[in-house]
PDB file of C-alpha atoms in Angstrom:
ATOM      1  CA  MET X   1       0.089  -0.064  -0.020  1.00  0.00           C
ATOM      2  CA  ALA X   2       1.386   3.393  -1.023  1.00  0.00           C
ATOM      3  CA  THR X   3       2.078   5.903   1.791  1.00  0.00           C
ATOM      4  CA  ASP X   4      -0.585   8.251   0.685  1.00  0.00           C
ATOM      5  CA  THR X   5      -3.121   5.544   0.553  1.00  0.00           C
ATOM      6  CA  ALA X   6      -2.026   4.344   4.031  1.00  0.00           C
ATOM      7  CA  ILE X   7      -2.557   7.881   5.361  1.00  0.00           C
ATOM      8  CA  ALA X   8      -5.889   8.136   3.578  1.00  0.00           C
ATOM      9  CA  VAL X   9      -7.138   4.956   5.080  1.00  0.00           C
ATOM     10  CA  PHE X  10      -6.131   5.759   8.563  1.00  0.00           C
ATOM     11  CA  GLU X  11      -7.592   9.255   8.422  1.00  0.00           C
ATOM     12  CA  GLU X  12     -10.843   7.679   7.206  1.00  0.00           C
ATOM     13  CA  HIS X  13     -10.905   5.526  10.573  1.00  0.00           C
ATOM     14  CA  ARG X  14      -9.505   8.133  12.809  1.00  0.00           C
ATOM     15  CA  PRO X  15     -12.875   9.431  14.050  1.00  0.00           C
ATOM     16  CA  VAL X  16     -13.976   5.940  15.337  1.00  0.00           C
ATOM     17  CA  LEU X  17     -10.449   5.194  16.848  1.00  0.00           C
ATOM     18  CA  THR X  18     -10.522   8.479  18.739  1.00  0.00           C
ATOM     19  CA  GLY X  19     -14.082   7.871  19.937  1.00  0.00           C
ATOM     20  CA  VAL X  20     -13.066   4.463  21.320  1.00  0.00           C
ATOM     21  CA  ALA X  21      -9.921   5.615  22.813  1.00  0.00           C
ATOM     22  CA  TYR X  22     -11.634   8.672  24.629  1.00  0.00           C
ATOM     23  CA  ARG X  23     -14.559   6.531  26.024  1.00  0.00           C
ATOM     24  CA  MET X  24     -12.040   4.102  27.345  1.00  0.00           C
ATOM     25  CA  LEU X  25      -9.685   6.623  28.835  1.00  0.00           C
ATOM     26  CA  GLY X  26     -11.916   9.798  29.520  1.00  0.00           C
ATOM     27  CA  ARG X  27      -9.065  12.056  28.688  1.00  0.00           C
ATOM     28  CA  VAL X  28      -8.376  13.882  25.247  1.00  0.00           C
ATOM     29  CA  ALA X  29      -4.543  13.796  25.466  1.00  0.00           C
ATOM     30  CA  ASP X  30      -4.470  10.146  26.378  1.00  0.00           C
ATOM     31  CA  ALA X  31      -6.944   9.369  23.553  1.00  0.00           C
ATOM     32  CA  GLU X  32      -4.724  11.268  21.090  1.00  0.00           C
ATOM     33  CA  ASP X  33      -1.520   9.456  22.313  1.00  0.00           C
ATOM     34  CA  VAL X  34      -3.348   6.109  21.776  1.00  0.00           C
ATOM     35  CA  VAL X  35      -4.458   7.013  18.292  1.00  0.00           C
ATOM     36  CA  GLN X  36      -0.745   8.328  17.525  1.00  0.00           C
ATOM     37  CA  ASP X  37       0.597   5.029  18.692  1.00  0.00           C
ATOM     38  CA  ALA X  38      -2.009   3.023  16.558  1.00  0.00           C
ATOM     39  CA  TRP X  39      -0.884   5.175  13.589  1.00  0.00           C
ATOM     40  CA  LEU X  40       2.779   4.149  14.298  1.00  0.00           C
ATOM     41  CA  ARG X  41       1.776   0.398  14.236  1.00  0.00           C
ATOM     42  CA  TRP X  42      -0.276   0.943  10.988  1.00  0.00           C
ATOM     43  CA  SER X  43       2.397   2.795   9.287  1.00  0.00           C
ATOM     44  CA  THR X  44       4.810  -0.118   9.542  1.00  0.00           C
ATOM     45  CA  ALA X  45       2.394  -2.923   9.199  1.00  0.00           C
ATOM     46  CA  GLU X  46       2.252  -5.345   6.085  1.00  0.00           C
ATOM     47  CA  HIS X  47      -0.985  -3.831   4.595  1.00  0.00           C
ATOM     48  CA  ALA X  48      -1.222  -6.421   1.900  1.00  0.00           C
ATOM     49  CA  GLU X  49      -1.872  -8.961   4.676  1.00  0.00           C
ATOM     50  CA  ILE X  50      -4.692  -6.778   6.278  1.00  0.00           C
ATOM     51  CA  ARG X  51      -8.084  -7.602   4.711  1.00  0.00           C
ATOM     52  CA  GLU X  52     -10.126  -5.311   6.960  1.00  0.00           C
ATOM     53  CA  PRO X  53      -8.352  -2.155   7.854  1.00  0.00           C
ATOM     54  CA  ARG X  54     -11.050  -0.864  10.231  1.00  0.00           C
ATOM     55  CA  ALA X  55     -11.178  -4.047  12.295  1.00  0.00           C
ATOM     56  CA  TYR X  56      -7.371  -4.183  12.593  1.00  0.00           C
ATOM     57  CA  LEU X  57      -7.077  -0.437  13.539  1.00  0.00           C
ATOM     58  CA  VAL X  58      -9.918  -0.888  16.095  1.00  0.00           C
ATOM     59  CA  ARG X  59      -8.159  -3.900  17.458  1.00  0.00           C
ATOM     60  CA  ILE X  60      -4.771  -2.079  17.817  1.00  0.00           C
ATOM     61  CA  THR X  61      -6.344   0.976  19.403  1.00  0.00           C
ATOM     62  CA  THR X  62      -8.471  -0.965  21.874  1.00  0.00           C
ATOM     63  CA  ARG X  63      -5.471  -2.917  23.039  1.00  0.00           C
ATOM     64  CA  LEU X  64      -3.425   0.128  23.485  1.00  0.00           C
ATOM     65  CA  ALA X  65      -6.119   1.793  25.277  1.00  0.00           C
ATOM     66  CA  ILE X  66      -6.535  -1.056  27.661  1.00  0.00           C
ATOM     67  CA  ASP X  67      -2.854  -1.104  28.547  1.00  0.00           C
ATOM     68  CA  ARG X  68      -2.900   2.678  29.095  1.00  0.00           C
ATOM     69  CA  LEU X  69      -6.061   2.432  31.264  1.00  0.00           C
ATOM     70  CA  ARG X  70      -4.344  -0.103  33.550  1.00  0.00           C
ATOM     71  CA  HIS X  71      -1.497   2.338  33.965  1.00  0.00           C
ATOM     72  CA  VAL X  72      -3.455   5.571  34.572  1.00  0.00           C
ATOM     73  CA  GLN X  73      -5.974   3.905  36.916  1.00  0.00           C
ATOM     74  CA  SER X  74      -3.031   3.676  39.597  1.00  0.00           C
ATOM     75  CA  ARG X  75      -2.547   7.516  39.018  1.00  0.00           C
ATOM     76  CA  ARG X  76      -6.297   8.109  39.624  1.00  0.00           C
ATOM     77  CA  GLU X  77      -6.198   6.588  43.035  1.00  0.00           C
ATOM     78  CA  ALA X  78      -4.060   9.429  44.172  1.00  0.00           C
ATOM     79  CA  TYR X  79      -6.165  12.005  42.595  1.00  0.00           C
ATOM     80  CA  VAL X  80      -7.233  15.068  44.737  1.00  0.00           C
ATOM     81  CA  GLY X  81     -10.817  15.237  45.132  1.00  0.00           C
ATOM     82  CA  PRO X  82     -13.572  13.709  42.845  1.00  0.00           C
ATOM     83  CA  TRP X  83     -12.405  12.862  39.270  1.00  0.00           C
ATOM     84  CA  LEU X  84     -14.352  13.626  36.111  1.00  0.00           C
ATOM     85  CA  PRO X  85     -13.683  12.993  32.465  1.00  0.00           C
ATOM     86  CA  GLU X  86     -11.984  15.706  30.469  1.00  0.00           C
ATOM     87  CA  PRO X  87     -14.669  17.770  28.635  1.00  0.00           C
ATOM     88  CA  LEU X  88     -14.836  16.921  25.106  1.00  0.00           C
ATOM     89  CA  ALA X  89     -16.138  19.136  22.307  1.00  0.00           C
ATOM     90  CA  THR X  90     -18.802  17.019  20.270  1.00  0.00           C
ATOM     91  CA  ASP X  91     -20.605  17.971  17.089  1.00  0.00           C
ATOM     92  CA  PHE X  92     -21.699  14.975  15.303  1.00  0.00           C
ATOM     93  CA  GLY X  93     -23.291  17.029  12.612  1.00  0.00           C
ATOM     94  CA  ALA X  94     -23.959  15.440   9.272  1.00  0.00           C
ATOM     95  CA  THR X  95     -21.510  12.553  10.063  1.00  0.00           C
ATOM     96  CA  VAL X  96     -24.240  10.983  12.142  1.00  0.00           C
ATOM     97  CA  PRO X  97     -27.543  11.776  10.390  1.00  0.00           C
ATOM     98  CA  ASP X  98     -29.584   9.125  12.219  1.00  0.00           C
ATOM     99  CA  THR X  99     -31.460  10.521  15.245  1.00  0.00           C
ATOM    100  CA  ALA X 100     -31.309   7.188  17.147  1.00  0.00           C
ATOM    101  CA  GLU X 101     -27.668   6.724  16.510  1.00  0.00           C
ATOM    102  CA  ARG X 102     -26.724  10.318  17.697  1.00  0.00           C
ATOM    103  CA  ALA X 103     -28.564   9.723  21.007  1.00  0.00           C
ATOM    104  CA  VAL X 104     -26.554   6.529  21.608  1.00  0.00           C
ATOM    105  CA  LEU X 105     -23.375   8.265  20.781  1.00  0.00           C
ATOM    106  CA  ALA X 106     -24.301  11.207  22.986  1.00  0.00           C
ATOM    107  CA  GLU X 107     -25.169   9.120  25.943  1.00  0.00           C
ATOM    108  CA  SER X 108     -21.968   6.883  25.667  1.00  0.00           C
ATOM    109  CA  VAL X 109     -19.877  10.042  25.927  1.00  0.00           C
ATOM    110  CA  SER X 110     -21.848  11.846  28.693  1.00  0.00           C
ATOM    111  CA  LEU X 111     -20.102  12.690  31.882  1.00  0.00           C
ATOM    112  CA  ALA X 112     -22.571  10.550  33.880  1.00  0.00           C
ATOM    113  CA  VAL X 113     -21.830   7.407  31.739  1.00  0.00           C
ATOM    114  CA  LEU X 114     -18.091   7.929  31.597  1.00  0.00           C
ATOM    115  CA  VAL X 115     -17.874   8.276  35.319  1.00  0.00           C
ATOM    116  CA  VAL X 116     -19.654   4.921  35.887  1.00  0.00           C
ATOM    117  CA  LEU X 117     -17.295   3.326  33.260  1.00  0.00           C
ATOM    118  CA  GLU X 118     -14.419   4.282  35.516  1.00  0.00           C
ATOM    119  CA  SER X 119     -15.650   1.479  38.095  1.00  0.00           C
ATOM    120  CA  LEU X 120     -15.426  -1.190  35.285  1.00  0.00           C
ATOM    121  CA  SER X 121     -12.418  -3.418  34.698  1.00  0.00           C
ATOM    122  CA  PRO X 122     -10.502  -2.586  31.579  1.00  0.00           C
ATOM    123  CA  LEU X 123     -11.895  -5.577  29.547  1.00  0.00           C
ATOM    124  CA  GLU X 124     -15.438  -4.754  30.698  1.00  0.00           C
ATOM    125  CA  ARG X 125     -14.974  -1.171  29.681  1.00  0.00           C
ATOM    126  CA  ALA X 126     -13.668  -2.231  26.262  1.00  0.00           C
ATOM    127  CA  VAL X 127     -16.602  -4.645  25.638  1.00  0.00           C
ATOM    128  CA  PHE X 128     -19.024  -2.016  26.797  1.00  0.00           C
ATOM    129  CA  VAL X 129     -17.602   0.745  24.622  1.00  0.00           C
ATOM    130  CA  LEU X 130     -17.294  -1.457  21.484  1.00  0.00           C
ATOM    131  CA  ARG X 131     -20.624  -3.028  21.726  1.00  0.00           C
ATOM    132  CA  GLU X 132     -22.938  -0.248  23.320  1.00  0.00           C
ATOM    133  CA  ALA X 133     -21.480   2.866  21.587  1.00  0.00           C
ATOM    134  CA  PHE X 134     -20.207   1.516  18.405  1.00  0.00           C
ATOM    135  CA  GLY X 135     -22.374  -1.578  17.762  1.00  0.00           C
ATOM    136  CA  PHE X 136     -19.496  -4.166  17.040  1.00  0.00           C
ATOM    137  CA  PRO X 137     -20.714  -7.755  16.821  1.00  0.00           C
ATOM    138  CA  PHE X 138     -19.605 -10.103  19.663  1.00  0.00           C
ATOM    139  CA  ALA X 139     -17.476 -12.118  17.336  1.00  0.00           C
ATOM    140  CA  GLN X 140     -15.435  -9.054  16.269  1.00  0.00           C
ATOM    141  CA  ILE X 141     -14.995  -7.969  19.917  1.00  0.00           C
ATOM    142  CA  ALA X 142     -13.886 -11.388  20.958  1.00  0.00           C
ATOM    143  CA  ALA X 143     -11.245 -11.089  18.022  1.00  0.00           C
ATOM    144  CA  VAL X 144     -10.052  -7.737  19.401  1.00  0.00           C
ATOM    145  CA  LEU X 145      -9.814  -8.979  22.974  1.00  0.00           C
ATOM    146  CA  GLU X 146      -8.467 -12.568  22.003  1.00  0.00           C
ATOM    147  CA  ARG X 147     -11.409 -14.030  24.109  1.00  0.00           C
ATOM    148  CA  SER X 148     -14.009 -16.435  23.467  1.00  0.00           C
ATOM    149  CA  GLU X 149     -17.318 -15.144  22.101  1.00  0.00           C
ATOM    150  CA  ALA X 150     -19.036 -16.616  25.156  1.00  0.00           C
ATOM    151  CA  ALA X 151     -16.655 -14.914  27.577  1.00  0.00           C
ATOM    152  CA  VAL X 152     -17.115 -11.616  25.733  1.00  0.00           C
ATOM    153  CA  ARG X 153     -20.908 -12.058  26.121  1.00  0.00           C
ATOM    154  CA  GLN X 154     -20.514 -12.465  29.862  1.00  0.00           C
ATOM    155  CA  LEU X 155     -18.403  -9.431  30.118  1.00  0.00           C
ATOM    156  CA  ALA X 156     -20.898  -7.472  28.090  1.00  0.00           C
ATOM    157  CA  ASN X 157     -23.876  -8.588  30.383  1.00  0.00           C
ATOM    158  CA  ARG X 158     -21.909  -7.798  33.496  1.00  0.00           C
ATOM    159  CA  ALA X 159     -20.844  -4.375  32.240  1.00  0.00           C
ATOM    160  CA  ARG X 160     -24.269  -3.370  31.108  1.00  0.00           C
ATOM    161  CA  LYS X 161     -25.844  -4.393  34.287  1.00  0.00           C
ATOM    162  CA  HIS X 162     -23.278  -2.442  36.359  1.00  0.00           C
ATOM    163  CA  VAL X 163     -23.650   0.634  34.180  1.00  0.00           C
ATOM    164  CA  GLU X 164     -27.524   0.500  34.334  1.00  0.00           C
ATOM    165  CA  GLU X 165     -27.637   0.155  38.172  1.00  0.00           C
ATOM    166  CA  ARG X 166     -25.112   2.978  38.743  1.00  0.00           C
ATOM    167  CA  LYS X 167     -25.845   5.361  36.051  1.00  0.00           C
ATOM    168  CA  PRO X 168     -27.900   8.448  37.114  1.00  0.00           C
ATOM    169  CA  ARG X 169     -31.288   8.809  35.533  1.00  0.00           C
ATOM    170  CA  PHE X 170     -31.303  11.629  32.915  1.00  0.00           C
ATOM    171  CA  ASP X 171     -33.092  12.873  29.819  1.00  0.00           C
ATOM    172  CA  VAL X 172     -31.169  13.811  26.774  1.00  0.00           C
ATOM    173  CA  ASP X 173     -33.432  16.532  25.325  1.00  0.00           C
ATOM    174  CA  PRO X 174     -30.820  19.234  24.340  1.00  0.00           C
ATOM    175  CA  ALA X 175     -33.393  22.001  24.270  1.00  0.00           C
ATOM    176  CA  GLU X 176     -34.532  21.335  27.764  1.00  0.00           C
ATOM    177  CA  ARG X 177     -30.969  20.964  29.129  1.00  0.00           C
ATOM    178  CA  ARG X 178     -29.897  24.305  27.406  1.00  0.00           C
ATOM    179  CA  ASP X 179     -32.958  26.146  28.865  1.00  0.00           C
ATOM    180  CA  LEU X 180     -32.203  24.760  32.388  1.00  0.00           C
ATOM    181  CA  THR X 181     -28.613  25.462  31.921  1.00  0.00           C
ATOM    182  CA  GLU X 182     -29.169  29.167  31.132  1.00  0.00           C
ATOM    183  CA  ARG X 183     -31.654  29.531  33.999  1.00  0.00           C
ATOM    184  CA  PHE X 184     -29.352  27.932  36.362  1.00  0.00           C
ATOM    185  CA  LEU X 185     -26.449  30.181  35.287  1.00  0.00           C
ATOM    186  CA  THR X 186     -28.659  33.197  35.748  1.00  0.00           C
ATOM    187  CA  ALA X 187     -29.807  32.183  39.159  1.00  0.00           C
ATOM    188  CA  ALA X 188     -26.278  31.370  40.197  1.00  0.00           C
ATOM    189  CA  THR X 189     -24.846  34.581  38.963  1.00  0.00           C
ATOM    190  CA  ASP X 190     -27.441  36.480  40.916  1.00  0.00           C
ATOM    191  CA  GLY X 191     -27.034  34.546  43.960  1.00  0.00           C
ATOM    192  CA  ASP X 192     -30.675  33.624  43.800  1.00  0.00           C
ATOM    193  CA  LEU X 193     -31.206  30.810  46.146  1.00  0.00           C
ATOM    194  CA  ASP X 194     -34.889  30.512  45.593  1.00  0.00           C
ATOM    195  CA  GLY X 195     -34.436  30.571  42.062  1.00  0.00           C
ATOM    196  CA  LEU X 196     -31.757  27.624  42.185  1.00  0.00           C
ATOM    197  CA  MET X 197     -34.076  25.716  44.410  1.00  0.00           C
ATOM    198  CA  GLU X 198     -36.848  25.823  41.827  1.00  0.00           C
ATOM    199  CA  LEU X 199     -34.455  24.078  39.293  1.00  0.00           C
ATOM    200  CA  LEU X 200     -32.813  21.478  41.431  1.00  0.00           C
ATOM    201  CA  ALA X 201     -34.146  18.058  42.146  1.00  0.00           C
ATOM    202  CA  THR X 202     -34.600  17.115  45.893  1.00  0.00           C
ATOM    203  CA  ASP X 203     -31.670  14.757  45.666  1.00  0.00           C
ATOM    204  CA  ALA X 204     -29.567  16.901  43.266  1.00  0.00           C
ATOM    205  CA  ARG X 205     -25.633  16.387  43.603  1.00  0.00           C
ATOM    206  CA  LEU X 206     -22.640  18.543  42.634  1.00  0.00           C
ATOM    207  CA  VAL X 207     -19.461  17.116  41.603  1.00  0.00           C
ATOM    208  CA  GLY X 208     -16.279  19.298  41.378  1.00  0.00           C
ATOM    209  CA  ASP X 209     -13.039  18.381  39.585  1.00  0.00           C
ATOM    210  CA  SER X 210     -10.017  20.472  40.213  1.00  0.00           C
ATOM    211  CA  GLY X 211      -7.273  17.999  40.772  1.00  0.00           C
ATOM    212  CA  GLY X 212      -6.300  20.050  43.729  1.00  0.00           C
ATOM    213  CA  LYS X 213      -5.027  22.777  41.082  1.00  0.00           C
ATOM    214  CA  SER X 214      -7.780  25.322  41.618  1.00  0.00           C
ATOM    215  CA  ARG X 215     -10.900  25.936  43.850  1.00  0.00           C
ATOM    216  CA  ALA X 216     -13.461  23.295  43.859  1.00  0.00           C
ATOM    217  CA  PRO X 217     -15.279  21.028  46.411  1.00  0.00           C
ATOM    218  CA  LEU X 218     -13.079  18.218  47.569  1.00  0.00           C
ATOM    219  CA  ARG X 219     -16.249  16.019  48.164  1.00  0.00           C
ATOM    220  CA  ILE X 220     -19.389  15.489  46.277  1.00  0.00           C
ATOM    221  CA  ILE X 221     -22.083  17.754  47.539  1.00  0.00           C
ATOM    222  CA  GLU X 222     -25.490  16.057  48.088  1.00  0.00           C
ATOM    223  CA  SER X 223     -29.044  17.478  48.233  1.00  0.00           C
ATOM    224  CA  ALA X 224     -30.875  20.499  46.719  1.00  0.00           C
ATOM    225  CA  GLY X 225     -30.397  22.702  49.770  1.00  0.00           C
ATOM    226  CA  LYS X 226     -26.607  22.153  49.937  1.00  0.00           C
ATOM    227  CA  VAL X 227     -25.960  22.487  46.139  1.00  0.00           C
ATOM    228  CA  GLY X 228     -28.183  25.703  46.064  1.00  0.00           C
ATOM    229  CA  ARG X 229     -26.445  27.181  48.901  1.00  0.00           C
ATOM    230  CA  PHE X 230     -23.074  26.506  47.427  1.00  0.00           C
ATOM    231  CA  MET X 231     -23.781  27.808  43.987  1.00  0.00           C
ATOM    232  CA  ALA X 232     -25.828  30.912  45.343  1.00  0.00           C
ATOM    233  CA  ALA X 233     -22.547  31.673  47.528  1.00  0.00           C
ATOM    234  CA  ILE X 234     -19.965  31.255  44.747  1.00  0.00           C
ATOM    235  CA  GLY X 235     -21.986  32.573  41.845  1.00  0.00           C
ATOM    236  CA  PRO X 236     -21.764  36.315  42.632  1.00  0.00           C
ATOM    237  CA  GLN X 237     -17.890  36.131  43.213  1.00  0.00           C
ATOM    238  CA  GLY X 238     -17.482  35.097  39.550  1.00  0.00           C
ATOM    239  CA  VAL X 239     -13.933  35.145  37.841  1.00  0.00           C
ATOM    240  CA  PRO X 240     -11.798  37.978  36.533  1.00  0.00           C
ATOM    241  CA  ASN X 241     -12.976  39.448  33.311  1.00  0.00           C
ATOM    242  CA  PRO X 242     -15.533  36.465  32.834  1.00  0.00           C
ATOM    243  CA  GLU X 243     -16.967  35.338  29.440  1.00  0.00           C
ATOM    244  CA  VAL X 244     -19.507  32.487  29.350  1.00  0.00           C
ATOM    245  CA  ARG X 245     -20.075  30.431  26.130  1.00  0.00           C
ATOM    246  CA  ILE X 246     -22.583  27.690  25.594  1.00  0.00           C
ATOM    247  CA  ARG X 247     -20.801  24.729  24.001  1.00  0.00           C
ATOM    248  CA  GLU X 248     -21.706  21.146  22.965  1.00  0.00           C
ATOM    249  CA  LEU X 249     -19.410  19.111  25.138  1.00  0.00           C
ATOM    250  CA  ASN X 250     -19.908  15.419  25.831  1.00  0.00           C
ATOM    251  CA  GLY X 251     -22.903  15.077  23.852  1.00  0.00           C
ATOM    252  CA  GLY X 252     -25.057  18.061  25.420  1.00  0.00           C
ATOM    253  CA  PRO X 253     -25.021  21.694  26.195  1.00  0.00           C
ATOM    254  CA  ALA X 254     -22.591  22.977  28.690  1.00  0.00           C
ATOM    255  CA  LEU X 255     -21.133  26.293  29.900  1.00  0.00           C
ATOM    256  CA  LEU X 256     -17.602  27.080  29.138  1.00  0.00           C
ATOM    257  CA  ILE X 257     -16.538  29.860  31.455  1.00  0.00           C
ATOM    258  CA  LEU X 258     -13.499  31.847  30.357  1.00  0.00           C
ATOM    259  CA  SER X 259     -11.386  34.189  32.564  1.00  0.00           C
ATOM    260  CA  ASP X 260      -9.211  36.766  30.730  1.00  0.00           C
ATOM    261  CA  GLY X 261     -10.075  34.777  27.517  1.00  0.00           C
ATOM    262  CA  LYS X 262      -8.684  31.449  28.956  1.00  0.00           C
ATOM    263  CA  PRO X 263     -10.886  28.400  29.881  1.00  0.00           C
ATOM    264  CA  ASP X 264     -11.452  28.677  33.623  1.00  0.00           C
ATOM    265  CA  SER X 265     -14.166  25.981  34.125  1.00  0.00           C
ATOM    266  CA  VAL X 266     -16.699  24.016  32.471  1.00  0.00           C
ATOM    267  CA  LEU X 267     -20.322  23.430  33.911  1.00  0.00           C
ATOM    268  CA  GLN X 268     -22.793  20.793  32.731  1.00  0.00           C
ATOM    269  CA  ILE X 269     -25.881  19.412  34.171  1.00  0.00           C
ATOM    270  CA  ASP X 270     -28.001  16.219  33.912  1.00  0.00           C
ATOM    271  CA  VAL X 271     -31.915  16.699  33.808  1.00  0.00           C
ATOM    272  CA  ALA X 272     -34.747  14.334  34.509  1.00  0.00           C
ATOM    273  CA  ASP X 273     -38.403  15.210  34.926  1.00  0.00           C
ATOM    274  CA  GLY X 274     -37.756  18.795  34.344  1.00  0.00           C
ATOM    275  CA  ARG X 275     -35.382  19.203  37.288  1.00  0.00           C
ATOM    276  CA  ILE X 276     -31.446  19.272  37.465  1.00  0.00           C
ATOM    277  CA  GLN X 277     -30.329  15.969  38.931  1.00  0.00           C
ATOM    278  CA  SER X 278     -26.502  16.357  38.728  1.00  0.00           C
ATOM    279  CA  VAL X 279     -24.189  19.496  38.363  1.00  0.00           C
ATOM    280  CA  TYR X 280     -20.685  18.814  37.003  1.00  0.00           C
ATOM    281  CA  ILE X 281     -17.907  21.385  37.379  1.00  0.00           C
ATOM    282  CA  VAL X 282     -14.578  20.894  35.860  1.00  0.00           C
ATOM    283  CA  ARG X 283     -11.885  23.281  36.893  1.00  0.00           C
ATOM    284  CA  ASN X 284      -8.694  21.191  36.615  1.00  0.00           C
ATOM    285  CA  PRO X 285      -6.600  23.539  34.199  1.00  0.00           C
ATOM    286  CA  ASP X 286      -5.018  20.365  32.537  1.00  0.00           C
ATOM    287  CA  LYS X 287      -8.472  19.253  31.519  1.00  0.00           C
ATOM    288  CA  LEU X 288      -9.512  22.570  29.750  1.00  0.00           C
ATOM    289  CA  VAL X 289      -6.566  22.754  27.420  1.00  0.00           C
ATOM    290  CA  SER X 290      -8.403  21.278  24.450  1.00  0.00           C
ATOM    291  CA  LEU X 291     -11.075  23.766  24.759  1.00  0.00           C
ATOM    292  CA  ALA X 292      -9.001  26.936  24.227  1.00  0.00           C
ATOM    293  CA  ASP X 293      -9.388  28.756  21.015  1.00  0.00           C
TER     294      ASP X 293
END
């Protein structure tokens, strides 16, 4: 295979490789490193012997992601405060015209699901991502992981049950989420506790991720009253020279808050039954680099 052709084939499949790696690792930089390593393997492979480039590239990427996940999991045990995935800009656009497929991809990359995936074993996570997010057949996943199809089906059932039991319930209507996001921002900025309480579910929770590198709660805040009081207290304080943008991140609307033109934080909510169930705030500067203009 000519070099130009090899590059073209790899670039054709790059989106799915990046999608698999990010869902496995929860960090953009780690996903990009894995995809780069996959390219190095691909660039030196005997292409004449590869009948299905997509399957070959997914297999390499998944195995590399499993190896990296095993390494980074030990680092996360020492992480300061709650851990959240790195916010990912998502815009499926015309590349995913099917509404049902868009919904599946959006949910599989949501912060709520990615947080739950952290509690799976690397193999369970790989099976879940390949099966639930990308619809790979069990036989192909078995080939990727070098396991029997029966073993892969068991891993898939176990992972799916685990995710369904622990995943917070939420609706994916982007219009409703955007409306509640904007109202939540207004109430927090005004320090309007009553306004916040009208938006929050009784058992609402707030998860802040700073990695110990900026100000954010070091524990998950539980209940509408505590979440509301926290947001009402910090909202009026603001940040220096703030600018707020609404971006599509992790499959849904989110607030990107800039300070002096640089990303300061990301705020995203989960909604169910017209109320805010979860508030996620990412303030670790290392996780906001990819969102800088």
